[in-house]
Amino acid sequence: MTQLAEILFSNTPPIAWPQLLTLHCSQKNTQIKQVTYCQGQFNISAQERQVMSKNNNNESNSHYLTLIGPTIASDALLNLLSALSQLQVSAQSSGDIIIYPPATYSLENSPLTHDASADTQASTQGDIVVLGLTKLSVKLRQQFNDTLASWSNDYHIDYALSQTLPSLKQPGVVLMDMDSTTIQIECIDEIAKLAGVGEQVAAVTAKAMNGELDFSESLRSRVATLANCPEAVLTQVADAMPLMPGLELLIATLHQANWKVAIASGGFTYFADRLQADLGFDAVYANELEIVDGILTGKVIGSIVDAQVKADTLQALALQYQIAPQQTVAIGDGANDLIMLKSAALGVAIHAKPIVQQQAQVALNHHDLEGLVGLLHAADCVEASWC
């Protein structure tokens, strides 16, 4: 097996590994149930072993490592396997690295045709590789994370190290922040620019998103600067909202899988309602600006949708739609999304502020929202067969 790895694996993209292994083993009448990597060697097993082992306290100390990228080359994956295996040896961990059959995911919202050229397919599909990491101690997990962060930057591949994998084959729910997550702007900053107080408001927004200010208090102070702004400005901003790339693909993927997708935003219903009408979100929750005779009063009606409200909304949606806890996903970018991200089975930060990247379970830095599509297909790899 080592010779096969040296000759073929290093020159073949991971997505082709199942075919290579099936061809290799069919000649020897060997059924492939599992492929593992340990200390520089690939090993084929006719028996499958579950990754989610338990420690003495009946707690899982095993994880799934999902890698997603427009292309995952063999040399990149082999370098990572080698680095992680060396860390295991240094930590005197006996755990193998389980390699699941790789897969692909869509990079854009257009179906592939069977007669499409290889170049076209390569541009519309990304690669998924899922590794099972057994016996991962807290210390070893931190060392893995440090190695993964460096490797991710070198190869521009995003990763998720998690103990569960939500599956599109079961109902689920995704709750999303709006500003700088479903859309590429902060709506209040855009309103403020047109109202002539752009720099003043943007500075406060930045501090709030970095967790330097109380969100509710900062929002009310920013909205106060918009007093006497005409409603037509809101319409102008709503008409020009740039969607986050991958948003339409994500929504289509979720609805096709019978998932629910909603917005919980510290922004405003004026924009969330427009997105729901245009794109089909199942629900939206946001703050309501007070408008009298077509003019903003500088006030917010009712209570503020803050960090805790977002987290509570995720739990309420799961209860409403009878979604299992392991099928809940949240995605956001600011400090006021952290509680929501931590309350989800899979909490994903996208192009996030430093404090969020440090605390979130998963951070997408090289993808837009198509990256979440890739992560949600990771469970398919675990459920797939090598044969």
C-alpha positions in Angstrom: 0.0 0.0 0.0 2.9 2.3 0.7 4.2 1.8 -2.8 0.8 2.5 -4.3 0.6 5.8 -2.3 4.0 6.9 -3.5 3.4 6.1 -7.1 -0.2 7.1 -7.6 -1.6 9.1 -4.7 1.0 11.8 -4.9 0.1 12.4 -8.6 -3.6 12.0 -8.5 -6.2 14.4 -7.1 -8.0 13.0 -4.0 -11.4 12.8 -5.8 -9.9 10.0 -7.9 -8.6 8.0 -5.0 -11.7 5.8 -4.7 -11.3 4.6 -8.3 -7.6 3.9 -7.8 -8.2 1.9 -4.6 -11.1 0.0 -6.1 -9.0 -0.9 -9.2 -6.0 -1.9 -7.0 -8.0 -4.0 -4.6 -10.3 -5.6 -7.2 -7.3 -7.4 -8.6 -6.6 -8.9 -5.2 -10.3 -9.6 -4.4 -10.2 -7.2 -1.4 -13.2 -5.3 -0.3 -12.4 -1.7 0.9 -14.3 -0.7 4.0 -11.8 1.9 5.4 -8.7 3.7 4.5 -6.4 5.1 7.2 -3.1 7.0 7.4 -0.6 6.6 10.1 3.1 7.5 10.3 3.6 7.9 6.6 1.6 4.9 5.5 -1.8 4.4 4.0 -3.6 1.2 5.1 -6.7 -0.6 3.6 -9.1 -2.4 6.0 -11.9 -4.7 5.2 -13.6 -3.7 8.5 -15.0 -0.2 9.2 -14.3 1.6 12.5 -16.4 4.5 13.8 -14.5 7.7 14.4 -16.5 8.9 17.3 -14.9 7.0 20.2 -15.5 7.8 23.8 -13.1 8.5 26.7 -13.4 7.3 30.3 -16.0 10.0 31.1 -18.2 8.9 28.1 -17.2 12.1 26.2 -16.2 12.0 22.6 -12.5 12.7 22.0 -12.7 12.2 18.3 -13.4 14.8 15.5 -14.2 15.2 11.9 -11.9 17.4 9.9 -13.6 18.8 6.8 -11.5 20.4 4.1 -13.1 22.4 1.3 -11.6 24.3 -1.6 -12.0 24.9 -5.3 -9.2 22.4 -5.7 -7.5 20.1 -3.2 -4.4 18.8 -4.7 -2.7 15.5 -3.7 0.5 17.3 -2.5 -1.6 19.6 -0.2 -3.5 16.7 1.4 -0.4 14.5 1.7 1.5 17.4 3.4 -1.3 17.8 5.8 -1.6 14.1 6.6 2.1 14.0 7.2 2.1 17.0 9.5 -0.9 15.8 11.6 0.5 12.3 11.9 3.8 13.7 13.1 1.9 15.6 15.8 0.2 12.4 16.9 3.5 10.7 17.2 5.0 13.5 19.2 2.0 13.4 21.5 2.3 9.6 21.8 -1.2 9.3 20.5 -2.1 5.9 18.9 -5.0 7.3 16.9 -5.1 6.7 13.1 -6.3 9.3 10.6 -9.4 7.9 8.8 -9.8 9.1 5.2 -13.4 9.1 3.9 -14.2 9.0 0.2 -13.8 12.5 -1.2 -16.6 14.4 -2.9 -17.4 17.6 -4.7 -19.8 20.5 -4.1 -21.2 23.4 -6.2 -19.3 26.7 -6.3 -22.1 28.6 -8.1 -25.8 28.4 -8.6 -25.9 26.7 -11.9 -26.4 22.9 -12.5 -23.7 20.9 -14.2 -24.5 19.3 -17.5 -23.1 15.9 -18.4 -21.5 17.2 -21.6 -19.8 20.1 -20.0 -16.0 20.3 -20.6 -13.5 19.4 -17.9 -12.5 23.0 -17.6 -16.1 24.1 -17.0 -16.7 21.5 -14.4 -13.6 22.4 -12.6 -14.7 26.0 -12.4 -18.1 25.1 -11.0 -17.2 22.4 -8.5 -15.0 22.3 -5.4 -13.4 19.5 -3.6 -14.4 18.0 -0.2 -12.1 15.8 1.9 -13.2 14.5 5.3 -10.8 13.0 7.8 -11.6 11.2 11.0 -9.3 12.1 13.9 -9.4 9.6 16.8 -8.2 10.1 20.4 -7.8 13.9 20.0 -6.9 15.4 23.3 -7.4 19.1 24.1 -3.7 19.8 23.8 -3.4 17.8 20.6 -6.4 19.6 19.2 -4.8 23.0 19.7 -1.7 21.8 18.0 -3.8 20.5 15.1 -5.6 23.9 14.9 -2.3 25.8 14.8 -1.0 23.5 12.0 -4.4 23.7 10.1 -4.4 27.5 10.3 -1.0 27.8 8.7 -1.8 25.0 6.1 -5.1 26.7 5.2 -3.4 30.0 4.5 -0.7 28.3 2.4 -3.2 26.5 0.2 -6.3 28.7 0.4 -8.4 25.9 1.7 -11.0 26.3 4.4 -11.4 23.7 7.1 -13.8 22.7 10.0 -12.8 20.7 13.0 -16.0 19.4 14.6 -17.4 16.6 16.6 -20.6 16.4 14.6 -21.6 16.8 10.9 -25.1 18.1 10.1 -26.5 16.2 7.2 -28.6 17.4 4.3 -30.4 14.1 4.3 -32.2 15.0 7.5 -34.3 18.2 8.1 -32.3 21.1 9.6 -32.2 24.9 10.0 -29.6 27.6 9.1 -29.9 30.9 10.9 -27.9 33.8 9.3 -26.8 37.2 10.3 -27.7 39.7 7.5 -25.2 42.6 7.2 -21.8 41.5 6.0 -23.2 37.9 5.9 -26.1 37.5 3.5 -25.2 40.9 2.0 -21.8 42.5 1.6 -22.6 45.8 3.3 -23.7 47.2 6.7 -27.0 48.8 5.8 -26.8 51.4 8.6 -23.5 52.6 7.3 -24.9 53.0 3.8 -27.9 55.0 5.1 -25.6 57.1 7.1 -23.4 57.9 4.1 -26.4 59.2 2.2 -27.6 61.1 5.2 -24.2 62.9 5.6 -23.1 61.2 8.8 -21.3 58.2 7.3 -17.9 58.5 9.1 -19.5 59.0 12.5 -21.7 56.0 12.2 -19.2 53.7 10.5 -16.7 54.2 13.4 -19.3 53.1 16.0 -20.4 50.2 13.8 -16.8 48.9 13.6 -16.4 49.0 17.4 -19.7 47.3 18.0 -18.9 44.5 15.5 -15.5 44.0 17.3 -17.3 43.7 20.6 -15.9 47.0 22.0 -19.4 48.5 22.6 -22.7 47.3 24.0 -24.6 46.4 20.8 -28.1 47.6 21.8 -26.8 50.9 23.1 -24.6 51.5 20.1 -27.4 50.7 17.7 -29.8 53.2 19.3 -27.1 55.9 19.3 -26.4 55.3 15.6 -30.1 55.3 14.6 -30.5 58.6 16.5 -28.1 60.2 14.0 -30.5 59.3 11.2 -33.3 61.5 12.5 -35.0 63.4 9.6 -33.5 61.1 7.0 -36.2 60.5 4.2 -37.5 56.9 3.7 -36.4 57.2 0.1 -32.8 56.7 1.3 -33.7 53.3 2.7 -35.3 52.3 -0.7 -32.1 53.5 -2.4 -30.0 51.3 -0.2 -32.3 48.3 -0.5 -32.4 48.5 -4.3 -28.6 48.3 -4.4 -27.9 45.6 -1.7 -25.0 43.4 -3.0 -25.7 39.8 -2.1 -22.9 37.7 -0.6 -21.7 35.4 -3.3 -23.1 31.9 -2.9 -26.3 33.1 -1.1 -28.7 32.0 -3.8 -26.9 28.7 -4.2 -27.1 28.1 -0.4 -30.8 28.9 -0.2 -31.6 26.6 -3.2 -29.5 23.8 -1.7 -31.2 24.1 1.7 -34.7 24.2 0.4 -34.0 21.3 -1.9 -33.0 19.3 1.2 -36.1 20.4 3.1 -34.1 22.7 5.4 -35.3 26.0 6.8 -33.2 29.1 6.4 -33.8 32.4 8.3 -32.2 35.7 9.1 -31.7 37.1 12.6 -30.2 40.5 12.3 -29.2 43.5 14.4 -30.0 45.4 11.3 -33.5 46.4 10.0 -36.7 44.8 8.9 -36.8 47.2 5.9 -33.9 45.2 4.3 -34.6 41.8 5.8 -38.1 41.8 4.5 -36.9 42.7 1.0 -34.5 39.8 1.1 -37.2 37.4 2.2 -39.5 38.6 -0.6 -36.8 38.3 -3.2 -35.0 35.1 -2.1 -37.5 33.1 -0.1 -36.1 33.1 3.4 -38.5 31.1 5.6 -38.4 33.8 8.4 -36.6 37.0 9.2 -36.1 38.8 12.5 -34.6 42.3 12.7 -35.1 45.7 14.2 -37.9 48.1 13.0 -37.0 51.7 12.3 -39.7 54.2 13.2 -40.9 56.1 10.2 -43.5 58.9 10.4 -44.8 60.6 7.2 -41.9 59.2 5.2 -39.2 60.5 7.6 -37.0 58.5 10.0 -37.5 59.7 13.6 -34.1 58.4 14.8 -35.8 55.7 17.0 -36.1 51.9 16.9 -39.5 50.4 17.7 -39.6 47.8 20.4 -36.7 45.7 21.8 -33.4 45.2 20.0 -32.4 42.0 18.3 -29.1 41.5 20.1 -26.8 38.6 20.6 -29.0 36.7 23.0 -32.1 37.2 20.9 -30.3 35.7 17.9 -29.3 32.6 19.9 -32.8 32.3 21.3 -34.2 32.6 17.8 -32.1 29.6 16.7 -33.5 27.5 19.5 -37.0 28.6 18.9 -36.8 27.8 15.2 -35.4 24.3 16.0 -38.3 23.7 18.3 -40.9 25.1 15.9 -39.8 22.9 13.0 -38.8 19.9 15.2 -35.2 20.0 14.2 -32.7 17.8 16.1 -30.0 19.8 17.9 -27.2 18.4 15.8 -29.0 19.7 12.7 -28.7 23.4 13.7 -26.3 25.7 11.8 -25.6 29.4 12.4 -23.4 31.8 10.4 -22.3 35.4 11.0 -19.4 37.8 11.2 -19.6 40.1 14.2 -19.2 39.9 17.9 -23.0 40.0 18.4 -23.2 36.7 16.5 -21.0 34.8 18.9 -23.7 33.5 21.3 -25.7 32.3 18.3 -22.7 30.6 16.7 -21.9 28.8 20.0 -25.5 27.6 20.5 -25.5 25.9 17.0 -24.2 22.4 16.3 -22.2 24.0 13.6 -21.3 27.7 14.1 -19.6 29.3 11.1 -17.8 32.7 11.0 -17.6 34.2 7.5 -14.9 36.9 6.7 -15.3 37.6 10.4 -13.8 40.1 12.8 -10.7 38.9 14.7 -12.6 38.3 18.0 -15.1 36.1 16.1 -12.5 34.1 14.2 -10.8 33.3 17.5 -13.9 32.0 19.2 -16.0 30.5 16.4 -16.0 26.8 15.8 -15.4 27.2 12.1 -14.1 30.2 10.1 -14.6 30.7 6.4 -11.8 32.9 5.1 -11.3 31.7 1.5 -14.9 31.1 0.6 -18.1 33.1 0.5 -21.4 31.3 1.3 -20.7 28.5 -1.2 -18.3 27.3 1.5 -21.2 26.5 3.8 -22.7 24.4 1.0 -19.4 22.4 1.0 -19.5 22.0 4.7 -23.0 20.7 4.7 -22.1 18.0 2.1 -19.3 16.7 4.4 -21.7 14.2 6.0 -22.1 12.6 2.6 -18.5 11.7 2.5 -18.7 9.9 5.9 -21.8 8.0 4.7 -20.2 7.0 1.3 -18.5 3.7 0.5 -15.1 3.4 -1.0 -16.4 0.7 -3.4 
